[in-house]
PDB file of C-alpha atoms in Angstrom:
ATOM      1  CA  MET V   1     -92.857 -69.503-199.031  1.00 74.00           C
ATOM      2  CA  ALA V   2     -89.805 -67.460-198.169  1.00 89.00           C
ATOM      3  CA  THR V   3     -87.129 -66.988-195.645  1.00 95.00           C
ATOM      4  CA  ARG V   4     -85.726 -64.429-193.811  1.00 96.00           C
ATOM      5  CA  LEU V   5     -81.852 -64.210-192.397  1.00 98.00           C
ATOM      6  CA  VAL V   6     -82.579 -64.042-188.723  1.00 97.00           C
ATOM      7  CA  GLN V   7     -78.484 -64.302-187.359  1.00 97.00           C
ATOM      8  CA  ILE V   8     -75.550 -65.682-187.771  1.00 98.00           C
ATOM      9  CA  ASN V   9     -74.316 -68.891-186.040  1.00 97.00           C
ATOM     10  CA  MET V  10     -70.295 -68.224-184.713  1.00 97.00           C
ATOM     11  CA  LYS V  11     -68.363 -71.514-183.495  1.00 97.00           C
ATOM     12  CA  ALA V  12     -66.258 -70.402-180.208  1.00 97.00           C
ATOM     13  CA  ARG V  13     -64.021 -71.879-178.040  1.00 97.00           C
ATOM     14  CA  ASP V  14     -65.384 -70.079-175.344  1.00 97.00           C
ATOM     15  CA  ASP V  15     -68.746 -68.988-176.480  1.00 96.00           C
ATOM     16  CA  SER V  16     -69.199 -66.873-172.832  1.00 96.00           C
ATOM     17  CA  ALA V  17     -66.436 -65.291-173.204  1.00 97.00           C
ATOM     18  CA  LEU V  18     -66.651 -63.966-177.111  1.00 97.00           C
ATOM     19  CA  GLY V  19     -69.863 -63.361-176.145  1.00 97.00           C
ATOM     20  CA  ARG V  20     -68.947 -60.788-173.726  1.00 97.00           C
ATOM     21  CA  PHE V  21     -66.751 -58.953-176.071  1.00 98.00           C
ATOM     22  CA  TRP V  22     -69.309 -58.846-179.262  1.00 98.00           C
ATOM     23  CA  ALA V  23     -71.883 -57.588-176.823  1.00 98.00           C
ATOM     24  CA  GLU V  24     -69.601 -54.563-175.469  1.00 98.00           C
ATOM     25  CA  VAL V  25     -69.064 -54.123-179.329  1.00 98.00           C
ATOM     26  CA  LEU V  26     -72.552 -53.882-180.242  1.00 98.00           C
ATOM     27  CA  GLY V  27     -74.153 -52.880-177.173  1.00 97.00           C
ATOM     28  CA  TRP V  28     -76.413 -55.516-177.496  1.00 98.00           C
ATOM     29  CA  GLU V  29     -78.240 -57.955-174.808  1.00 96.00           C
ATOM     30  CA  ILE V  30     -76.604 -61.282-173.973  1.00 95.00           C
ATOM     31  CA  SER V  31     -78.685 -64.673-173.010  1.00 88.00           C
ATOM     32  CA  SER V  32     -77.906 -68.313-173.140  1.00 81.00           C
ATOM     33  CA  GLU V  33     -80.455 -70.737-174.279  1.00 73.00           C
ATOM     34  CA  GLU V  34     -78.298 -73.780-173.009  1.00 81.00           C
ATOM     35  CA  PRO V  35     -74.651 -74.906-172.110  1.00 89.00           C
ATOM     36  CA  GLY V  36     -72.349 -73.488-174.791  1.00 93.00           C
ATOM     37  CA  VAL V  37     -74.601 -71.439-176.515  1.00 95.00           C
ATOM     38  CA  THR V  38     -74.820 -67.623-175.872  1.00 97.00           C
ATOM     39  CA  ASN V  39     -77.480 -65.098-177.759  1.00 96.00           C
ATOM     40  CA  LEU V  40     -76.724 -61.592-178.751  1.00 97.00           C
ATOM     41  CA  GLU V  41     -79.527 -59.511-179.811  1.00 97.00           C
ATOM     42  CA  PRO V  42     -80.246 -55.592-179.534  1.00 97.00           C
ATOM     43  CA  GLU V  43     -82.382 -54.542-176.281  1.00 95.00           C
ATOM     44  CA  GLY V  44     -85.480 -54.195-176.651  1.00 93.00           C
ATOM     45  CA  ILE V  45     -86.224 -56.439-180.100  1.00 92.00           C
ATOM     46  CA  VAL V  46     -88.787 -59.241-180.165  1.00 92.00           C
ATOM     47  CA  TYR V  47     -86.681 -61.621-181.971  1.00 92.00           C
ATOM     48  CA  PRO V  48     -87.151 -62.350-185.046  1.00 94.00           C
ATOM     49  CA  ASP V  49     -86.954 -58.614-186.176  1.00 95.00           C
ATOM     50  CA  PRO V  50     -85.459 -57.218-189.789  1.00 94.00           C
ATOM     51  CA  VAL V  51     -83.650 -54.390-187.862  1.00 96.00           C
ATOM     52  CA  ALA V  52     -81.043 -56.721-186.774  1.00 97.00           C
ATOM     53  CA  VAL V  53     -79.002 -59.860-187.958  1.00 97.00           C
ATOM     54  CA  CYS V  54     -78.680 -61.566-184.333  1.00 97.00           C
ATOM     55  CA  ILE V  55     -75.441 -63.693-183.371  1.00 98.00           C
ATOM     56  CA  ASP V  56     -75.489 -67.001-181.755  1.00 97.00           C
ATOM     57  CA  LEU V  57     -71.997 -67.927-180.536  1.00 97.00           C
ATOM     58  CA  VAL V  58     -71.755 -71.988-179.889  1.00 96.00           C
ATOM     59  CA  VAL V  59     -68.958 -73.761-178.481  1.00 96.00           C
ATOM     60  CA  SER V  60     -66.620 -75.942-180.789  1.00 95.00           C
ATOM     61  CA  SER V  61     -63.204 -77.743-179.776  1.00 93.00           C
ATOM     62  CA  GLU V  62     -62.809 -77.541-183.738  1.00 91.00           C
ATOM     63  CA  PRO V  63     -59.573 -75.119-184.347  1.00 91.00           C
ATOM     64  CA  LYS V  64     -59.474 -71.780-186.488  1.00 93.00           C
ATOM     65  CA  THR V  65     -57.551 -73.255-189.859  1.00 92.00           C
ATOM     66  CA  ALA V  66     -58.251 -70.513-192.235  1.00 92.00           C
ATOM     67  CA  LYS V  67     -59.767 -67.161-193.168  1.00 95.00           C
ATOM     68  CA  ASN V  68     -63.670 -67.151-192.265  1.00 97.00           C
ATOM     69  CA  ARG V  69     -65.546 -67.245-195.437  1.00 97.00           C
ATOM     70  CA  VAL V  70     -68.393 -65.207-193.428  1.00 98.00           C
ATOM     71  CA  HIS V  71     -67.581 -62.064-191.694  1.00 98.00           C
ATOM     72  CA  VAL V  72     -69.380 -58.618-190.374  1.00 98.00           C
ATOM     73  CA  ASP V  73     -68.672 -55.123-191.413  1.00 98.00           C
ATOM     74  CA  LEU V  74     -68.973 -52.524-188.451  1.00 98.00           C
ATOM     75  CA  ALA V  75     -70.691 -49.233-189.681  1.00 98.00           C
ATOM     76  CA  THR V  76     -68.970 -45.917-188.341  1.00 98.00           C
ATOM     77  CA  THR V  77     -70.638 -42.288-188.961  1.00 97.00           C
ATOM     78  CA  SER V  78     -67.172 -40.423-189.376  1.00 97.00           C
ATOM     79  CA  ALA V  79     -63.559 -40.962-189.234  1.00 97.00           C
ATOM     80  CA  ALA V  80     -63.219 -39.677-186.028  1.00 98.00           C
ATOM     81  CA  HIS V  81     -65.485 -42.565-184.884  1.00 98.00           C
ATOM     82  CA  GLN V  82     -63.884 -45.153-186.865  1.00 98.00           C
ATOM     83  CA  ALA V  83     -60.932 -44.141-184.906  1.00 98.00           C
ATOM     84  CA  GLU V  84     -62.341 -44.426-182.134  1.00 98.00           C
ATOM     85  CA  LEU V  85     -64.249 -47.786-182.657  1.00 98.00           C
ATOM     86  CA  VAL V  86     -60.838 -49.219-183.536  1.00 98.00           C
ATOM     87  CA  ALA V  87     -58.971 -47.849-180.470  1.00 98.00           C
ATOM     88  CA  ARG V  88     -61.802 -49.213-178.246  1.00 98.00           C
ATOM     89  CA  LEU V  89     -61.543 -52.534-179.952  1.00 98.00           C
ATOM     90  CA  LYS V  90     -58.399 -52.978-179.380  1.00 98.00           C
ATOM     91  CA  ASP V  91     -59.027 -52.214-175.612  1.00 98.00           C
ATOM     92  CA  LEU V  92     -61.625 -54.779-175.606  1.00 98.00           C
ATOM     93  CA  GLY V  93     -59.109 -57.593-176.772  1.00 98.00           C
ATOM     94  CA  ALA V  94     -58.991 -57.374-180.908  1.00 98.00           C
ATOM     95  CA  THR V  95     -55.929 -57.461-182.959  1.00 98.00           C
ATOM     96  CA  PRO V  96     -55.278 -55.552-186.140  1.00 97.00           C
ATOM     97  CA  ALA V  97     -55.187 -58.399-189.184  1.00 97.00           C
ATOM     98  CA  ASP V  98     -53.899 -58.792-192.469  1.00 94.00           C
ATOM     99  CA  VAL V  99     -55.702 -60.553-194.984  1.00 92.00           C
ATOM    100  CA  GLY V 100     -53.769 -59.310-198.002  1.00 90.00           C
ATOM    101  CA  GLN V 101     -56.080 -56.104-198.122  1.00 91.00           C
ATOM    102  CA  GLY V 102     -53.313 -53.723-198.619  1.00 91.00           C
ATOM    103  CA  ASP V 103     -53.929 -50.111-198.506  1.00 93.00           C
ATOM    104  CA  VAL V 104     -57.369 -49.618-197.942  1.00 94.00           C
ATOM    105  CA  SER V 105     -59.678 -47.265-196.058  1.00 96.00           C
ATOM    106  CA  TRP V 106     -61.082 -49.537-194.059  1.00 97.00           C
ATOM    107  CA  THR V 107     -59.696 -51.424-191.181  1.00 98.00           C
ATOM    108  CA  VAL V 108     -59.364 -55.074-190.833  1.00 98.00           C
ATOM    109  CA  MET V 109     -59.230 -56.799-187.328  1.00 98.00           C
ATOM    110  CA  ALA V 110     -59.779 -59.946-185.804  1.00 98.00           C
ATOM    111  CA  ASP V 111     -61.829 -60.668-182.603  1.00 98.00           C
ATOM    112  CA  PRO V 112     -59.689 -62.644-179.288  1.00 98.00           C
ATOM    113  CA  GLU V 113     -60.412 -65.774-181.558  1.00 98.00           C
ATOM    114  CA  GLY V 114     -59.305 -64.894-184.678  1.00 97.00           C
ATOM    115  CA  ASN V 115     -62.451 -64.172-186.499  1.00 98.00           C
ATOM    116  CA  GLU V 116     -62.025 -61.435-188.952  1.00 98.00           C
ATOM    117  CA  PHE V 117     -64.390 -58.346-189.386  1.00 98.00           C
ATOM    118  CA  CYS V 118     -64.067 -55.247-190.680  1.00 98.00           C
ATOM    119  CA  VAL V 119     -64.626 -51.596-189.124  1.00 98.00           C
ATOM    120  CA  LEU V 120     -65.600 -49.425-192.047  1.00 98.00           C
ATOM    121  CA  GLU V 121     -64.909 -45.886-192.856  1.00 98.00           C
ATOM    122  CA  PRO V 122     -68.178 -43.845-193.044  1.00 97.00           C
ATOM    123  CA  ARG V 123     -70.301 -44.768-195.560  1.00 97.00           C
ATOM    124  CA  PRO V 124     -73.787 -43.272-196.695  1.00 96.00           C
ATOM    125  CA  ARG V 125     -74.878 -46.488-197.698  1.00 95.00           C
ATOM    126  CA  TYR V 126     -74.974 -47.564-193.982  1.00 97.00           C
ATOM    127  CA  ARG V 127     -75.843 -44.573-192.124  1.00 95.00           C
ATOM    128  CA  ASP V 128     -79.118 -46.368-190.677  1.00 96.00           C
ATOM    129  CA  THR V 129     -78.274 -50.177-190.834  1.00 98.00           C
ATOM    130  CA  GLY V 130     -77.241 -50.206-186.719  1.00 97.00           C
ATOM    131  CA  PRO V 131     -73.756 -51.111-185.554  1.00 98.00           C
ATOM    132  CA  ILE V 132     -73.513 -54.174-188.407  1.00 98.00           C
ATOM    133  CA  ALA V 133     -73.400 -52.636-191.928  1.00 98.00           C
ATOM    134  CA  ALA V 134     -73.303 -55.869-193.306  1.00 98.00           C
ATOM    135  CA  VAL V 135     -72.684 -59.613-193.103  1.00 98.00           C
ATOM    136  CA  VAL V 136     -70.431 -60.295-195.896  1.00 98.00           C
ATOM    137  CA  VAL V 137     -69.726 -63.931-197.644  1.00 98.00           C
ATOM    138  CA  ASP V 138     -66.872 -64.754-199.846  1.00 97.00           C
ATOM    139  CA  CYS V 139     -67.588 -66.648-202.980  1.00 97.00           C
ATOM    140  CA  VAL V 140     -66.481 -67.416-206.565  1.00 97.00           C
ATOM    141  CA  ASP V 141     -69.650 -65.985-208.743  1.00 97.00           C
ATOM    142  CA  PRO V 142     -71.534 -62.849-207.020  1.00 98.00           C
ATOM    143  CA  ARG V 143     -74.152 -63.464-209.756  1.00 98.00           C
ATOM    144  CA  ALA V 144     -75.334 -66.686-208.691  1.00 98.00           C
ATOM    145  CA  MET V 145     -75.164 -66.131-205.201  1.00 98.00           C
ATOM    146  CA  ALA V 146     -77.420 -63.554-205.552  1.00 98.00           C
ATOM    147  CA  ARG V 147     -79.874 -65.708-207.720  1.00 98.00           C
ATOM    148  CA  PHE V 148     -79.677 -68.690-205.138  1.00 98.00           C
ATOM    149  CA  TRP V 149     -80.325 -66.270-202.216  1.00 98.00           C
ATOM    150  CA  GLY V 150     -82.376 -63.731-203.811  1.00 97.00           C
ATOM    151  CA  GLU V 151     -84.672 -66.603-204.313  1.00 97.00           C
ATOM    152  CA  ALA V 152     -83.841 -68.461-201.412  1.00 97.00           C
ATOM    153  CA  MET V 153     -85.121 -65.294-199.212  1.00 97.00           C
ATOM    154  CA  ASP V 154     -87.536 -62.673-199.660  1.00 96.00           C
ATOM    155  CA  TRP V 155     -84.796 -60.046-199.003  1.00 97.00           C
ATOM    156  CA  ALA V 156     -84.366 -57.405-201.752  1.00 97.00           C
ATOM    157  CA  VAL V 157     -81.467 -57.646-204.464  1.00 97.00           C
ATOM    158  CA  HIS V 158     -79.624 -54.211-204.670  1.00 95.00           C
ATOM    159  CA  GLU V 159     -76.787 -54.342-206.805  1.00 94.00           C
ATOM    160  CA  VAL V 160     -74.878 -57.285-208.543  1.00 97.00           C
ATOM    161  CA  THR V 161     -71.783 -56.991-210.449  1.00 98.00           C
ATOM    162  CA  ASP V 162     -69.392 -59.648-211.259  1.00 97.00           C
ATOM    163  CA  HIS V 163     -67.207 -58.817-208.443  1.00 97.00           C
ATOM    164  CA  HIS V 164     -70.280 -58.409-205.479  1.00 97.00           C
ATOM    165  CA  ALA V 165     -73.676 -58.651-205.080  1.00 98.00           C
ATOM    166  CA  THR V 166     -75.978 -56.859-202.319  1.00 98.00           C
ATOM    167  CA  LEU V 167     -79.013 -57.891-200.826  1.00 98.00           C
ATOM    168  CA  ARG V 168     -81.143 -56.336-198.158  1.00 98.00           C
ATOM    169  CA  SER V 169     -84.306 -57.003-196.017  1.00 97.00           C
ATOM    170  CA  ALA V 170     -87.522 -56.455-198.136  1.00 93.00           C
ATOM    171  CA  LYS V 171     -88.161 -54.076-195.093  1.00 95.00           C
ATOM    172  CA  GLY V 172     -85.578 -51.988-195.867  1.00 96.00           C
ATOM    173  CA  VAL V 173     -84.085 -51.950-192.372  1.00 97.00           C
ATOM    174  CA  GLY V 174     -81.157 -53.809-190.877  1.00 98.00           C
ATOM    175  CA  PRO V 175     -77.556 -54.699-192.190  1.00 98.00           C
ATOM    176  CA  TYR V 176     -77.063 -55.745-195.812  1.00 98.00           C
ATOM    177  CA  LEU V 177     -76.176 -59.608-197.206  1.00 98.00           C
ATOM    178  CA  GLU V 178     -73.068 -59.248-199.191  1.00 98.00           C
ATOM    179  CA  PHE V 179     -71.330 -61.623-201.737  1.00 98.00           C
ATOM    180  CA  ILE V 180     -67.759 -60.571-202.595  1.00 98.00           C
ATOM    181  CA  ARG V 181     -65.983 -62.415-205.057  1.00 97.00           C
ATOM    182  CA  THR V 182     -62.686 -63.726-203.741  1.00 94.00           C
ATOM    183  CA  PRO V 183     -59.634 -66.003-204.916  1.00 90.00           C
ATOM    184  CA  ASP V 184     -59.838 -68.163-201.552  1.00 86.00           C
ATOM    185  CA  VAL V 185     -61.014 -71.766-201.789  1.00 85.00           C
ATOM    186  CA  LYS V 186     -63.556 -73.152-199.240  1.00 89.00           C
ATOM    187  CA  THR V 187     -61.706 -75.474-196.751  1.00 85.00           C
ATOM    188  CA  GLY V 188     -63.550 -77.464-194.381  1.00 86.00           C
ATOM    189  CA  TRP V 189     -66.766 -76.619-192.772  1.00 90.00           C
ATOM    190  CA  ASN V 190     -67.348 -72.780-192.313  1.00 95.00           C
ATOM    191  CA  ARG V 191     -67.206 -71.638-188.587  1.00 96.00           C
ATOM    192  CA  VAL V 192     -69.584 -68.802-189.097  1.00 97.00           C
ATOM    193  CA  HIS V 193     -72.388 -69.335-191.472  1.00 97.00           C
ATOM    194  CA  LEU V 194     -76.013 -68.016-191.893  1.00 98.00           C
ATOM    195  CA  ASP V 195     -79.224 -69.224-190.006  1.00 98.00           C
ATOM    196  CA  VAL V 196     -82.517 -68.313-191.858  1.00 98.00           C
ATOM    197  CA  ARG V 197     -86.069 -68.852-190.590  1.00 97.00           C
ATOM    198  CA  PRO V 198     -89.301 -69.776-192.557  1.00 96.00           C
ATOM    199  CA  TYR V 199     -92.178 -67.433-191.911  1.00 95.00           C
ATOM    200  CA  PRO V 200     -94.778 -68.622-189.344  1.00 95.00           C
ATOM    201  CA  GLY V 201     -97.266 -71.363-190.390  1.00 94.00           C
ATOM    202  CA  ASP V 202     -95.050 -72.624-193.406  1.00 95.00           C
ATOM    203  CA  ASP V 203     -93.790 -76.082-194.027  1.00 95.00           C
ATOM    204  CA  LEU V 204     -90.379 -76.907-192.886  1.00 94.00           C
ATOM    205  CA  GLU V 205     -89.945 -79.969-195.142  1.00 94.00           C
ATOM    206  CA  ALA V 206     -91.631 -77.929-197.821  1.00 95.00           C
ATOM    207  CA  GLU V 207     -89.011 -75.242-197.515  1.00 96.00           C
ATOM    208  CA  VAL V 208     -86.266 -77.795-197.700  1.00 96.00           C
ATOM    209  CA  ALA V 209     -87.600 -78.918-201.052  1.00 96.00           C
ATOM    210  CA  ARG V 210     -88.098 -75.381-202.002  1.00 97.00           C
ATOM    211  CA  LEU V 211     -84.412 -74.266-201.250  1.00 97.00           C
ATOM    212  CA  ARG V 212     -83.063 -77.510-203.045  1.00 97.00           C
ATOM    213  CA  SER V 213     -85.102 -77.046-205.955  1.00 97.00           C
ATOM    214  CA  LEU V 214     -83.138 -73.841-206.568  1.00 97.00           C
ATOM    215  CA  GLY V 215     -79.579 -75.485-205.934  1.00 97.00           C
ATOM    216  CA  ALA V 216     -78.914 -76.577-202.412  1.00 98.00           C
ATOM    217  CA  THR V 217     -77.781 -79.423-200.830  1.00 96.00           C
ATOM    218  CA  ALA V 218     -79.055 -81.214-197.556  1.00 92.00           C
ATOM    219  CA  MET V 219     -76.730 -82.511-194.854  1.00 88.00           C
ATOM    220  CA  ASP V 220     -77.350 -85.408-193.148  1.00 78.00           C
ATOM    221  CA  LEU V 221     -77.081 -84.034-189.571  1.00 73.00           C
ATOM    222  CA  ASP V 222     -79.006 -85.282-186.394  1.00 65.00           C
ATOM    223  CA  VAL V 223     -80.207 -81.870-185.109  1.00 74.00           C
ATOM    224  CA  ARG V 224     -83.764 -80.283-184.762  1.00 78.00           C
ATOM    225  CA  TRP V 225     -83.299 -77.864-187.542  1.00 83.00           C
ATOM    226  CA  LYS V 226     -82.392 -78.366-190.966  1.00 94.00           C
ATOM    227  CA  VAL V 227     -78.525 -78.045-192.458  1.00 95.00           C
ATOM    228  CA  LEU V 228     -77.892 -77.247-195.941  1.00 97.00           C
ATOM    229  CA  ALA V 229     -75.340 -75.815-198.443  1.00 97.00           C
ATOM    230  CA  ASP V 230     -75.729 -73.241-200.814  1.00 98.00           C
ATOM    231  CA  PRO V 231     -74.650 -73.865-204.366  1.00 97.00           C
ATOM    232  CA  GLU V 232     -71.012 -72.752-203.358  1.00 97.00           C
ATOM    233  CA  GLY V 233     -70.910 -75.523-200.650  1.00 96.00           C
ATOM    234  CA  ASN V 234     -71.367 -73.078-197.748  1.00 97.00           C
ATOM    235  CA  GLU V 235     -73.384 -74.153-194.809  1.00 97.00           C
ATOM    236  CA  PHE V 236     -76.618 -72.618-193.578  1.00 97.00           C
ATOM    237  CA  CYS V 237     -79.143 -73.553-191.014  1.00 97.00           C
ATOM    238  CA  LEU V 238     -83.009 -73.740-191.768  1.00 97.00           C
ATOM    239  CA  LEU V 239     -84.692 -72.972-188.351  1.00 96.00           C
ATOM    240  CA  THR V 240     -88.020 -73.941-187.544  1.00 94.00           C
ATOM    241  CA  PRO V 241     -90.945 -71.492-188.696  1.00 94.00           C
ATOM    242  CA  GLY V 242     -91.316 -68.912-186.572  1.00 90.00           C
TER     243      GLY V 242
END
């Protein structure tokens, strides 16, 4: 058994408005599975597809009180493209953000609801990822996170150091999943989290047991999917197999 990362879940005060922003940024399609939930995915894909990690925006009245521990990095193809994208993002309602990054070659911004993200300078590694270069998770121990997520999912571990770890779909397509060592302390529930899905025919309860044996903690919530936390307490959803 194994899972794969299929989407990120982002809490939003206004899921429709924030969905329109991110759809414009990524060039993706918008759909809605129910009131208060806006789905974004590339045009023409048959979900789930490893070529993209999709985005679900879910309405929430909880205020954003701290820097998100999960964010996306956007890919660019040239310095000119990076500058053009930053300018377009500002026109769409994004603002520059200071998370203590100092003088760096990428640009840190926040979407209209304050969710941080980065516009990267062109990097060869991300030339074929699509608009999202990476989904990035702050952590204390990248090596431990790589061990857990490398076994939790069938994604390949590409690089691991004391300061960062990188995984990507075993098919070698789509964005990377990166764990970056930071001194920030987790406070409260993450407003942005990972959603993983087992494969068709897998048993959901057996997958919960497997993930718990790897170090995940099950959380008792009354929903039709399973909510767990990784060894550093980051919540994630285990969706029904499919």
